[in-house]
Coordinates of C-alpha atoms in Angstrom, one line a residue:
M208 CA 0.0 -0.1 0.0
A209 CA 1.5 3.4 -0.9
P210 CA 1.6 5.9 1.8
P211 CA -0.6 8.7 1.9
S212 CA 0.5 12.4 1.2
E213 CA -0.6 13.5 4.6
A214 CA -2.7 12.8 8.0
D215 CA -3.7 14.2 11.1
Y216 CA -1.8 12.1 13.3
I217 CA 1.0 9.9 12.3
I218 CA 2.4 7.1 15.2
V219 CA 5.6 5.8 14.3
G220 CA 5.8 2.2 15.6
G221 CA 2.8 0.0 15.6
G222 CA 3.7 -2.1 18.8
L223 CA 1.7 -2.3 22.1
T224 CA 1.3 1.4 23.0
G225 CA 1.3 2.5 19.2
C226 CA -1.9 0.4 18.4
T227 CA -3.6 1.0 21.5
L228 CA -3.0 5.0 21.2
A229 CA -4.2 4.7 17.4
S230 CA -7.4 2.8 18.6
R231 CA -8.2 5.0 21.4
L232 CA -7.5 8.1 19.5
H233 CA -9.7 7.4 16.7
Q234 CA -12.5 6.2 19.1
G235 CA -12.1 9.9 21.0
D236 CA -12.3 11.8 17.3
T237 CA -13.6 9.7 14.6
S238 CA -13.0 12.5 12.1
A239 CA -9.3 12.3 12.7
N240 CA -7.1 11.1 10.2
I241 CA -4.6 8.8 11.6
L242 CA -1.8 6.9 10.2
L243 CA 0.1 3.9 12.1
V244 CA 3.4 3.4 10.7
E245 CA 5.2 -0.2 11.3
A246 CA 8.4 -1.4 10.1
G247 CA 7.4 -5.3 10.7
I248 CA 4.8 -7.5 8.8
D249 CA 1.2 -7.8 9.9
A250 CA 1.6 -11.4 11.3
T251 CA -2.2 -11.6 12.3
G252 CA -2.7 -14.9 10.3
D253 CA 0.4 -16.5 11.6
P254 CA -1.0 -18.8 14.5
R255 CA 2.5 -18.2 16.5
V256 CA 0.8 -14.8 17.2
T257 CA -1.9 -16.1 19.8
T258 CA -1.3 -19.8 20.5
P259 CA 0.0 -20.9 23.5
M260 CA 3.1 -22.2 22.7
G261 CA 3.8 -19.7 20.1
G262 CA 5.4 -17.4 22.0
F263 CA 8.2 -19.6 22.9
A264 CA 8.7 -19.9 19.2
L265 CA 8.9 -16.0 18.3
G266 CA 12.2 -15.6 19.9
R267 CA 14.8 -14.7 17.1
S268 CA 12.3 -15.2 14.8
E269 CA 11.5 -12.7 11.7
L270 CA 9.2 -11.0 14.4
D271 CA 11.9 -10.1 16.6
W272 CA 14.2 -7.5 16.2
A273 CA 16.6 -9.6 18.3
Y274 CA 19.1 -7.0 19.1
Q275 CA 22.6 -7.4 20.7
T276 CA 24.1 -5.2 23.2
T277 CA 27.5 -4.1 23.6
P278 CA 29.5 -6.2 25.5
Q279 CA 28.9 -5.6 29.2
L280 CA 31.5 -4.9 31.5
N281 CA 29.9 -6.3 34.3
T282 CA 28.5 -9.7 32.8
K283 CA 32.0 -11.0 31.8
D284 CA 32.2 -9.0 28.4
R285 CA 28.9 -10.9 27.3
Q286 CA 26.7 -9.4 24.7
H287 CA 23.0 -9.7 25.6
Y288 CA 20.2 -10.8 23.5
N289 CA 17.2 -8.1 23.6
A290 CA 14.0 -9.2 22.2
A291 CA 11.6 -6.3 20.4
G292 CA 8.4 -7.1 18.1
K293 CA 9.4 -6.7 14.6
T294 CA 5.5 -6.7 13.7
L295 CA 2.1 -4.9 14.3
G296 CA 1.5 -5.5 17.6
G297 CA 5.0 -5.4 18.6
G298 CA 6.3 -6.5 22.1
S299 CA 2.6 -7.6 22.8
V300 CA 3.1 -10.5 20.0
L301 CA 6.4 -12.0 21.6
N302 CA 5.2 -11.3 25.4
Y303 CA 4.2 -14.5 26.9
G304 CA 1.6 -12.0 29.2
S305 CA 2.4 -11.8 32.6
W306 CA 0.0 -8.9 34.1
T307 CA 1.2 -6.8 36.8
R308 CA 0.8 -3.2 37.5
G309 CA 3.4 -2.9 40.4
D310 CA 3.4 -1.2 43.9
A311 CA 1.7 2.2 44.2
S312 CA 4.5 3.6 45.7
D313 CA 6.4 2.9 42.5
Y314 CA 3.9 5.2 40.5
D315 CA 3.8 7.7 43.5
D316 CA 7.7 7.9 43.0
W317 CA 7.1 8.6 39.6
A318 CA 4.5 11.5 40.1
K319 CA 7.1 13.1 42.7
V320 CA 10.2 12.7 40.0
V321 CA 7.7 14.7 37.4
N322 CA 5.9 17.0 39.6
D323 CA 2.4 15.9 38.2
D324 CA -0.2 13.5 40.4
R325 CA -1.6 12.3 37.3
W326 CA 1.4 9.8 37.3
S327 CA 0.7 8.6 40.7
Y328 CA -1.1 5.4 41.5
K329 CA -4.0 7.3 42.1
G330 CA -3.8 9.1 38.8
M331 CA -3.1 6.1 36.8
L332 CA -5.6 3.9 38.4
P333 CA -8.6 5.3 36.0
F334 CA -6.5 3.9 33.0
F335 CA -5.6 0.7 34.6
K336 CA -9.3 0.1 35.1
K337 CA -10.0 1.6 31.6
S338 CA -7.9 -1.3 29.8
E339 CA -8.8 -4.1 31.7
H340 CA -11.5 -6.9 32.1
H341 CA -10.9 -8.4 35.2
F342 CA -11.8 -12.0 35.5
D343 CA -13.4 -11.9 39.0
P344 CA -16.5 -9.8 39.1
N345 CA -16.6 -9.9 42.9
S346 CA -13.4 -8.3 43.3
D347 CA -13.1 -4.7 44.8
Q348 CA -14.8 -2.0 42.1
Q349 CA -12.5 0.4 43.4
Q350 CA -9.1 -1.4 42.0
H351 CA -10.3 -3.2 38.9
G352 CA -12.3 -2.8 35.6
F353 CA -14.4 -5.1 33.8
E354 CA -15.4 -3.5 30.2
G355 CA -12.0 -2.9 29.1
P356 CA -10.2 -4.8 26.1
M357 CA -7.6 -6.8 27.8
H358 CA -9.1 -9.6 29.6
Y359 CA -6.9 -11.5 32.0
A360 CA -7.3 -14.1 34.9
S361 CA -5.3 -15.4 37.7
V362 CA -4.1 -19.4 36.9
S363 CA -6.9 -21.1 39.0
A364 CA -9.6 -18.7 37.4
S365 CA -8.0 -19.6 33.9
H366 CA -9.1 -22.8 33.7
P367 CA -10.9 -25.0 36.7
E368 CA -8.7 -28.0 35.4
R369 CA -5.3 -26.0 35.4
L370 CA -4.0 -27.6 38.8
Y371 CA -0.1 -28.0 38.3
P372 CA 0.9 -30.7 40.4
L373 CA 3.8 -28.6 42.0
R374 CA 1.2 -25.7 42.9
E375 CA 0.9 -27.0 46.5
P376 CA 4.5 -28.0 46.9
I377 CA 5.9 -24.5 45.8
L378 CA 3.4 -22.6 48.1
A379 CA 4.3 -24.3 51.0
A380 CA 8.0 -23.8 50.7
W381 CA 7.4 -20.3 50.1
G382 CA 5.3 -20.4 53.1
E383 CA 7.9 -22.2 55.2
L384 CA 10.3 -19.1 54.7
G385 CA 7.7 -16.6 56.0
V386 CA 6.2 -15.5 52.7
A387 CA 2.3 -14.7 53.3
L388 CA -0.1 -15.2 50.5
N389 CA -1.2 -11.9 48.7
S390 CA -4.9 -12.7 47.2
D391 CA -4.5 -9.4 44.9
T392 CA -1.3 -8.2 43.6
N393 CA -2.9 -5.9 41.0
S394 CA -4.5 -3.6 43.9
G395 CA -1.6 -1.7 44.6
S396 CA 0.4 -3.6 47.1
V397 CA 2.8 -6.4 45.6
I398 CA 4.6 -8.0 48.6
G399 CA 4.1 -11.7 49.2
I400 CA 3.3 -14.5 46.9
S401 CA 0.4 -14.5 44.6
E402 CA -0.9 -16.4 41.8
I403 CA 0.1 -15.6 38.1
E404 CA -2.0 -13.5 36.4
E405 CA -2.0 -13.3 32.6
N406 CA -3.7 -11.5 29.7
W407 CA -4.8 -14.6 28.2
H408 CA -8.2 -15.4 27.0
N409 CA -10.3 -18.5 26.2
G410 CA -6.8 -20.0 25.9
L411 CA -5.2 -17.5 23.8
R412 CA -2.7 -14.6 24.1
Q413 CA -4.1 -11.2 23.2
P414 CA -1.6 -8.7 21.2
S415 CA -2.6 -5.3 21.3
H416 CA -3.8 -5.1 17.8
L417 CA -6.3 -7.5 18.3
A418 CA -7.6 -6.3 21.7
Y419 CA -7.8 -2.7 20.6
P420 CA -9.7 -2.5 17.2
L421 CA -8.1 -0.6 14.5
D422 CA -11.1 -0.1 12.3
G423 CA -10.8 3.5 11.0
V424 CA -6.4 3.7 11.4
R425 CA -4.7 3.7 8.2
I426 CA -1.8 1.4 8.5
L427 CA 1.5 1.1 6.9
T428 CA 3.1 -2.1 7.5
E429 CA 6.9 -3.0 6.1
T430 CA 7.5 0.7 6.4
A431 CA 10.3 2.1 8.3
V432 CA 10.6 5.9 9.1
Q433 CA 13.9 7.4 8.7
R434 CA 13.4 10.7 10.4
V435 CA 10.9 13.2 11.7
L436 CA 10.7 16.5 9.6
F437 CA 10.7 20.3 11.1
S438 CA 10.2 23.8 9.8
N439 CA 10.9 26.8 11.9
G440 CA 8.2 28.1 14.0
Q441 CA 7.9 31.2 15.8
E442 CA 11.1 32.5 17.2
G443 CA 12.9 29.8 15.6
K444 CA 11.3 27.2 17.5
P445 CA 11.1 24.0 15.6
V446 CA 7.6 22.6 14.4
T447 CA 6.9 19.2 13.3
V448 CA 5.7 19.2 9.8
G449 CA 5.5 15.4 9.1
V450 CA 8.1 12.3 8.7
Q451 CA 10.9 11.0 6.0
L452 CA 10.1 7.3 5.2
A453 CA 13.3 5.0 4.6
D454 CA 12.3 4.9 0.9
G455 CA 13.1 9.0 0.9
S456 CA 9.2 9.7 0.5
T457 CA 7.6 12.0 2.8
V458 CA 4.1 12.1 4.8
S459 CA 2.8 15.4 6.0
A460 CA 1.4 15.7 9.8
R461 CA -1.4 18.3 10.0
K462 CA -1.5 18.0 13.9
E463 CA 1.1 15.7 15.4
V464 CA 3.7 13.1 15.0
I465 CA 4.0 10.6 17.9
L466 CA 6.7 8.4 18.2
S467 CA 5.9 5.0 19.6
A468 CA 8.7 2.9 18.4
G469 CA 10.2 1.3 21.7
A470 CA 12.7 2.2 24.1
H471 CA 15.7 1.3 21.7
R472 CA 14.2 3.0 18.3
T473 CA 12.3 5.9 19.7
P474 CA 15.8 7.3 20.7
Q475 CA 17.2 6.6 17.5
L476 CA 14.7 8.3 15.5
L477 CA 15.2 11.3 17.6
M478 CA 18.7 11.7 17.3
L479 CA 18.4 10.8 13.2
S480 CA 16.2 13.7 13.5
G481 CA 18.4 16.2 15.1
I482 CA 17.1 15.6 18.6
G483 CA 19.9 14.6 20.9
P484 CA 23.0 15.2 22.4
A485 CA 25.0 17.8 20.3
E486 CA 28.1 15.7 20.7
E487 CA 26.4 12.6 19.4
L488 CA 24.9 14.2 16.6
S489 CA 28.0 15.7 15.2
K490 CA 29.8 12.1 15.2
Q491 CA 27.2 11.6 12.8
N492 CA 27.2 14.8 10.8
I493 CA 23.4 15.3 11.5
P494 CA 22.6 18.9 11.7
C495 CA 21.5 19.4 15.1
V496 CA 17.4 20.6 15.6
K497 CA 17.4 20.5 19.4
D498 CA 20.6 19.8 21.6
Q499 CA 19.0 17.5 24.2
V500 CA 21.3 15.9 26.3
H501 CA 19.1 13.4 27.9
V502 CA 17.9 11.5 24.7
G503 CA 19.0 7.9 24.6
K504 CA 20.1 8.2 28.5
N505 CA 18.7 6.7 31.5
M506 CA 18.1 3.4 29.9
F507 CA 17.0 0.5 32.6
D508 CA 16.1 -2.9 32.2
H509 CA 14.7 -6.0 34.4
F510 CA 18.3 -7.7 34.7
A511 CA 17.6 -11.6 36.0
H512 CA 19.0 -14.6 37.1
F513 CA 17.7 -17.9 35.8
Q514 CA 18.6 -21.2 37.6
Y515 CA 17.8 -24.7 36.5
W516 CA 16.7 -27.8 38.8
K517 CA 16.3 -31.8 38.2
L518 CA 13.4 -32.9 40.0
R519 CA 13.3 -35.6 42.4
N520 CA 10.9 -37.6 40.8
P521 CA 10.0 -36.4 37.2
S522 CA 8.2 -39.7 36.6
Q523 CA 5.1 -38.4 38.4
G524 CA 4.3 -35.5 35.6
L525 CA 5.4 -32.5 37.5
A526 CA 6.8 -30.6 34.7
L527 CA 6.3 -30.0 30.7
G528 CA 7.0 -32.9 28.6
N529 CA 6.3 -35.9 30.6
P530 CA 3.7 -37.8 29.3
L531 CA 1.3 -37.5 31.9
W532 CA 1.3 -33.8 31.6
K533 CA -1.9 -34.1 29.3
S534 CA -4.7 -31.8 30.5
S535 CA -5.3 -29.0 27.7
A536 CA -5.8 -26.9 30.6
Y537 CA -2.1 -27.0 31.6
F538 CA -1.5 -25.1 28.2
S539 CA -3.8 -22.0 29.2
G540 CA -1.1 -20.0 30.4
M541 CA 2.6 -19.8 31.4
P542 CA 3.6 -23.4 33.1
C543 CA 3.7 -21.4 36.4
D544 CA 1.6 -21.0 39.5
W545 CA 3.3 -18.5 41.8
V546 CA 5.3 -15.2 41.6
V547 CA 7.1 -14.0 44.8
K548 CA 7.8 -10.1 45.4
E549 CA 9.9 -9.0 48.5
P550 CA 12.0 -6.2 49.2
V551 CA 15.5 -6.5 50.6
P552 CA 16.1 -6.0 53.7
Y553 CA 17.4 -2.7 55.3
D554 CA 20.5 -4.0 56.8
L555 CA 21.4 -5.4 53.1
L556 CA 20.2 -2.7 50.9
S557 CA 21.2 0.5 53.3
P558 CA 25.1 -0.3 53.0
A559 CA 24.5 -1.0 49.0
L560 CA 22.9 2.3 48.4
R561 CA 25.4 4.0 50.5
D562 CA 28.3 2.4 48.5
D563 CA 26.9 3.5 45.4
S564 CA 26.5 7.3 46.6
T565 CA 23.1 7.4 46.0
S566 CA 21.0 10.7 46.7
A567 CA 19.0 10.7 50.1
E568 CA 15.6 11.3 47.9
E569 CA 16.2 8.4 46.0
A570 CA 17.5 6.0 48.6
S571 CA 14.5 6.9 50.8
A572 CA 12.2 5.9 47.9
L573 CA 14.0 2.7 47.4
Q574 CA 13.7 2.0 51.1
Q575 CA 10.0 2.5 51.8
P576 CA 8.6 -0.4 53.4
S577 CA 6.1 -1.6 50.5
R578 CA 8.5 -1.2 47.5
C579 CA 9.5 -4.7 46.3
H580 CA 13.3 -5.6 44.6
V581 CA 13.3 -8.7 43.7
E582 CA 10.2 -11.2 41.7
T583 CA 10.8 -15.0 41.9
M584 CA 8.9 -17.4 39.3
V585 CA 9.2 -21.2 39.5
I586 CA 8.3 -22.2 36.0
Y587 CA 7.4 -26.0 35.5
A588 CA 9.9 -26.0 32.4
P589 CA 13.7 -25.3 31.6
A590 CA 13.0 -21.9 29.8
A591 CA 15.8 -20.0 28.3
A592 CA 18.4 -22.8 29.4
D593 CA 20.1 -22.2 26.0
H594 CA 21.0 -19.0 26.9
V595 CA 23.3 -20.1 29.7
G596 CA 24.8 -23.0 27.5
L597 CA 22.3 -25.8 28.9
Q598 CA 20.8 -28.3 26.6
L599 CA 18.3 -29.5 28.8
P600 CA 15.2 -31.7 27.1
M601 CA 11.9 -30.7 27.7
D602 CA 11.3 -34.2 28.9
G603 CA 9.6 -33.4 32.2
T604 CA 12.8 -33.5 34.0
Y605 CA 13.5 -30.1 34.7
I606 CA 12.1 -26.9 35.7
S607 CA 13.8 -23.5 36.1
T608 CA 13.5 -20.2 38.3
S609 CA 13.6 -16.6 37.5
V610 CA 14.8 -14.0 39.9
M611 CA 14.3 -10.6 38.4
L612 CA 15.6 -7.4 39.4
L613 CA 12.5 -4.9 39.9
L614 CA 13.7 -1.6 40.8
P615 CA 17.3 -1.6 38.9
T616 CA 19.6 1.5 39.8
S617 CA 21.9 0.8 37.0
R618 CA 21.3 3.4 33.9
G619 CA 22.6 2.6 30.3
R620 CA 22.2 4.5 27.1
I621 CA 21.3 4.1 23.5
S622 CA 23.6 5.8 20.7
L623 CA 24.1 6.1 17.2
A624 CA 25.6 3.4 14.9
S625 CA 25.1 4.7 11.6
T626 CA 22.6 7.9 9.8
S627 CA 20.3 4.9 8.5
I628 CA 17.3 3.5 10.7
S629 CA 17.9 0.4 8.8
D630 CA 21.1 0.0 11.0
P631 CA 20.2 -0.8 14.6
P632 CA 21.2 1.7 17.3
H633 CA 24.3 0.9 19.8
I634 CA 22.5 -0.7 23.0
D635 CA 24.8 -0.3 26.0
P636 CA 22.6 -1.3 29.1
N637 CA 25.3 -1.3 31.7
Y638 CA 23.6 -4.2 33.7
Y639 CA 24.5 -4.8 37.0
S640 CA 26.5 -1.9 37.7
T641 CA 25.5 -0.8 40.8
A642 CA 26.4 -2.4 44.5
T643 CA 22.4 -2.0 45.2
D644 CA 21.3 -4.1 42.0
R645 CA 23.9 -6.7 43.1
A646 CA 22.7 -6.9 46.7
A647 CA 19.4 -7.2 45.3
L648 CA 20.0 -10.3 43.0
I649 CA 22.2 -12.0 45.4
Y650 CA 19.6 -11.7 48.1
G651 CA 16.8 -12.9 45.4
T652 CA 19.1 -15.8 44.6
R653 CA 19.7 -16.9 48.1
R654 CA 16.0 -16.8 48.5
V655 CA 15.7 -19.2 46.1
L656 CA 18.0 -21.5 47.1
K657 CA 16.6 -21.8 50.5
A658 CA 13.2 -22.3 49.3
L659 CA 13.8 -25.6 47.0
L660 CA 17.1 -26.7 48.7
D661 CA 16.4 -26.0 52.7
T662 CA 12.6 -26.3 53.0
K663 CA 10.9 -29.6 53.9
A664 CA 8.7 -28.7 50.7
G665 CA 11.3 -28.1 48.7
K666 CA 13.7 -30.9 49.4
E667 CA 10.7 -33.6 48.6
Q668 CA 10.5 -32.1 45.0
I669 CA 14.3 -30.8 44.2
A670 CA 17.0 -33.2 43.7
S671 CA 20.0 -30.9 42.9
E672 CA 20.8 -27.4 40.7
V673 CA 21.9 -27.9 37.1
V674 CA 24.4 -25.8 36.8
P675 CA 26.1 -23.9 33.5
P676 CA 29.0 -25.7 32.1
G677 CA 32.3 -25.0 34.1
M678 CA 30.4 -23.6 37.2
A679 CA 29.8 -25.0 40.5
E680 CA 26.5 -25.7 42.3
L681 CA 25.2 -23.1 44.5
T682 CA 23.7 -23.3 48.1
S683 CA 22.0 -21.2 50.3
Q684 CA 25.3 -21.1 52.3
S685 CA 27.2 -19.9 49.3
K686 CA 29.2 -16.6 49.7
D687 CA 28.2 -13.6 48.4
Q688 CA 31.0 -13.4 45.9
E689 CA 30.1 -17.0 44.4
I690 CA 26.6 -16.1 44.0
D691 CA 27.6 -12.7 42.7
E692 CA 30.2 -14.4 40.1
R693 CA 27.1 -16.9 39.1
I694 CA 25.0 -14.0 38.3
R695 CA 27.9 -11.9 36.3
A696 CA 28.4 -15.3 34.2
A697 CA 24.7 -16.3 33.8
G698 CA 22.5 -13.4 34.3
M699 CA 20.3 -11.9 31.7
P700 CA 17.7 -9.5 31.0
H701 CA 13.8 -9.9 31.0
A702 CA 13.5 -7.5 27.7
H703 CA 12.1 -4.9 29.6
A704 CA 13.9 -2.1 27.9
S705 CA 12.6 1.5 29.2
G706 CA 13.6 5.3 29.9
T707 CA 15.6 6.3 27.1
A708 CA 13.5 9.5 26.6
A709 CA 12.3 9.9 30.3
M710 CA 9.3 12.3 31.2
G711 CA 11.0 15.1 32.8
K712 CA 14.1 15.1 31.1
V713 CA 12.8 14.5 27.0
V714 CA 9.2 14.8 27.5
D715 CA 7.0 16.7 29.5
T716 CA 3.8 15.1 31.7
D717 CA 1.7 15.6 28.6
F718 CA 4.5 13.3 26.2
K719 CA 5.4 16.5 24.4
V720 CA 9.2 16.4 23.3
Y721 CA 10.8 19.6 24.9
G722 CA 12.0 22.7 23.1
V723 CA 9.8 21.2 19.6
D724 CA 6.2 21.8 18.8
G725 CA 4.0 18.8 17.5
L726 CA 6.2 15.8 18.3
R727 CA 5.3 13.6 21.3
V728 CA 6.7 10.2 22.6
V729 CA 4.2 7.5 23.8
D730 CA 6.1 4.4 24.9
A731 CA 8.6 2.8 27.5
S732 CA 11.1 5.2 26.4
V733 CA 9.4 7.7 28.8
F734 CA 9.4 5.7 31.8
P735 CA 11.7 8.3 34.1
V736 CA 12.0 5.4 36.9
P737 CA 11.7 1.7 37.1
I738 CA 8.4 0.2 37.9
A739 CA 8.6 -3.1 40.0
A740 CA 6.4 -5.1 37.5
H741 CA 6.3 -6.6 33.9
P742 CA 5.6 -3.5 31.8
Q743 CA 2.8 -4.3 29.9
A744 CA -0.2 -3.5 32.1
T745 CA 1.7 -0.1 32.6
L746 CA 2.1 0.7 29.0
Y747 CA -1.5 -0.1 28.3
A748 CA -2.6 2.4 31.1
L749 CA 0.0 5.0 29.8
A750 CA -1.1 4.7 26.3
E751 CA -5.2 4.9 27.5
Q752 CA -3.9 8.2 29.5
A753 CA -1.9 9.4 26.4
A754 CA -4.8 9.3 24.2
D755 CA -6.8 11.1 26.9
I756 CA -4.6 13.7 27.2
I757 CA -4.4 14.2 23.3
V758 CA -8.2 14.1 22.5
K759 CA -8.8 16.9 25.2
R760 CA -6.0 18.6 24.1
S761 CA -7.5 18.9 20.4
V762 CA -10.8 19.4 21.2

């Protein structure tokens, strides 16, 4: 399809936020001409997009940008795979479906940083509710929505027969460590152990472009945008006038251009358009439209430590791949029951914050009693074992655990590799670079070791840890240095890159890019601080609020 010559709104990036925003803008103003431009294909007919096991098959496929980071100093110079959706629906197509909001204090910290209460938990709550179709009609009406497009449910609510054999033993193991049950982790408080909640519906995953109707939106797929175009406005202030596509053709914007290309590509597009650090732009001989030193900075991600475990009695049909694992209900979501979220104890966290010379304000925020620093999942399959050099058969013998850093303090950057949008940017996340991040992941790993190897319930199920080649087994008595060494050698990101066009630094609280007119950013790039959650629920709410702001401003 040939591109149009003009549109009211041009949304660059047809991923999670781009599709959500386009849908809601059209619903809010049906007269608006909206163009959604996506570099990848429309894979709607591909069964991998929605089927249960499809998510496992899409990593490094033609629907994944499959970025590689620069060698990381703090992970033994390893390069890390960064998944990112290269298709209509973007990351929501690759994402397996964990639906978590994070703690109310995470958003209250966001609001404080940007000095705007619309980004507090109270301010975001109407948009969480607008996006969701909560599974329990008897749940708290003040906290949950029941008419939104995104259906989600807990493990036990997703199917009456979805009763995984390890459900009770895992719950008991964490109970022995004093972890309390949290019956509603999506109501502003996340501490404790709770059932996984996923945005699956009728056994299928829900990408954004299928959940949010795009009728009335013009969609261009397989079309990359090279740069945003500007003219000189009053007093020389740049005014956005449209975009140039990778083939050299242009599309004019009557109202606005909105970048929703994700935390890797949005800062790249800004810099290719002349908005970024002047020094960075000069290296590529790009004329500077606006010297904006914060573009590409502040990158953070949820770094994690995966471990693998051999079951003591695999013949009992405890994990994916065993012939006894037959119930279709077991494939109604991730093979996992529980998620555990915990704070790092003060006596471990406080010295690490001091070692990092953390400001008093940030240290106070990170040490609030309600904030959780690590998330642990026990997955009834050897998920991502190949990422650490293990070749484990999916035969029901092995399970895995993920300890994810929820509130990372490490910060990285995106920079330009060339002047072409066809080339990915340089990605330097600077993983695991602070004492605070190390303290959190070491603590979380030690908690898993205690749960699976030291508790009565854990010991009855787990025979041993299965370690990556050349590494020694860990125990709960392992020294911090030994656990740290393992994390450096085997840690990996959860593909939740954020923060590279941060609110309060690059955009204002209405998503407008500072210093130019007619340009906004609406995607994970604008997160000013980490959220202790898998980001999709936050991103849907963010896009809902963005649409509300834009429609109201255009009336």
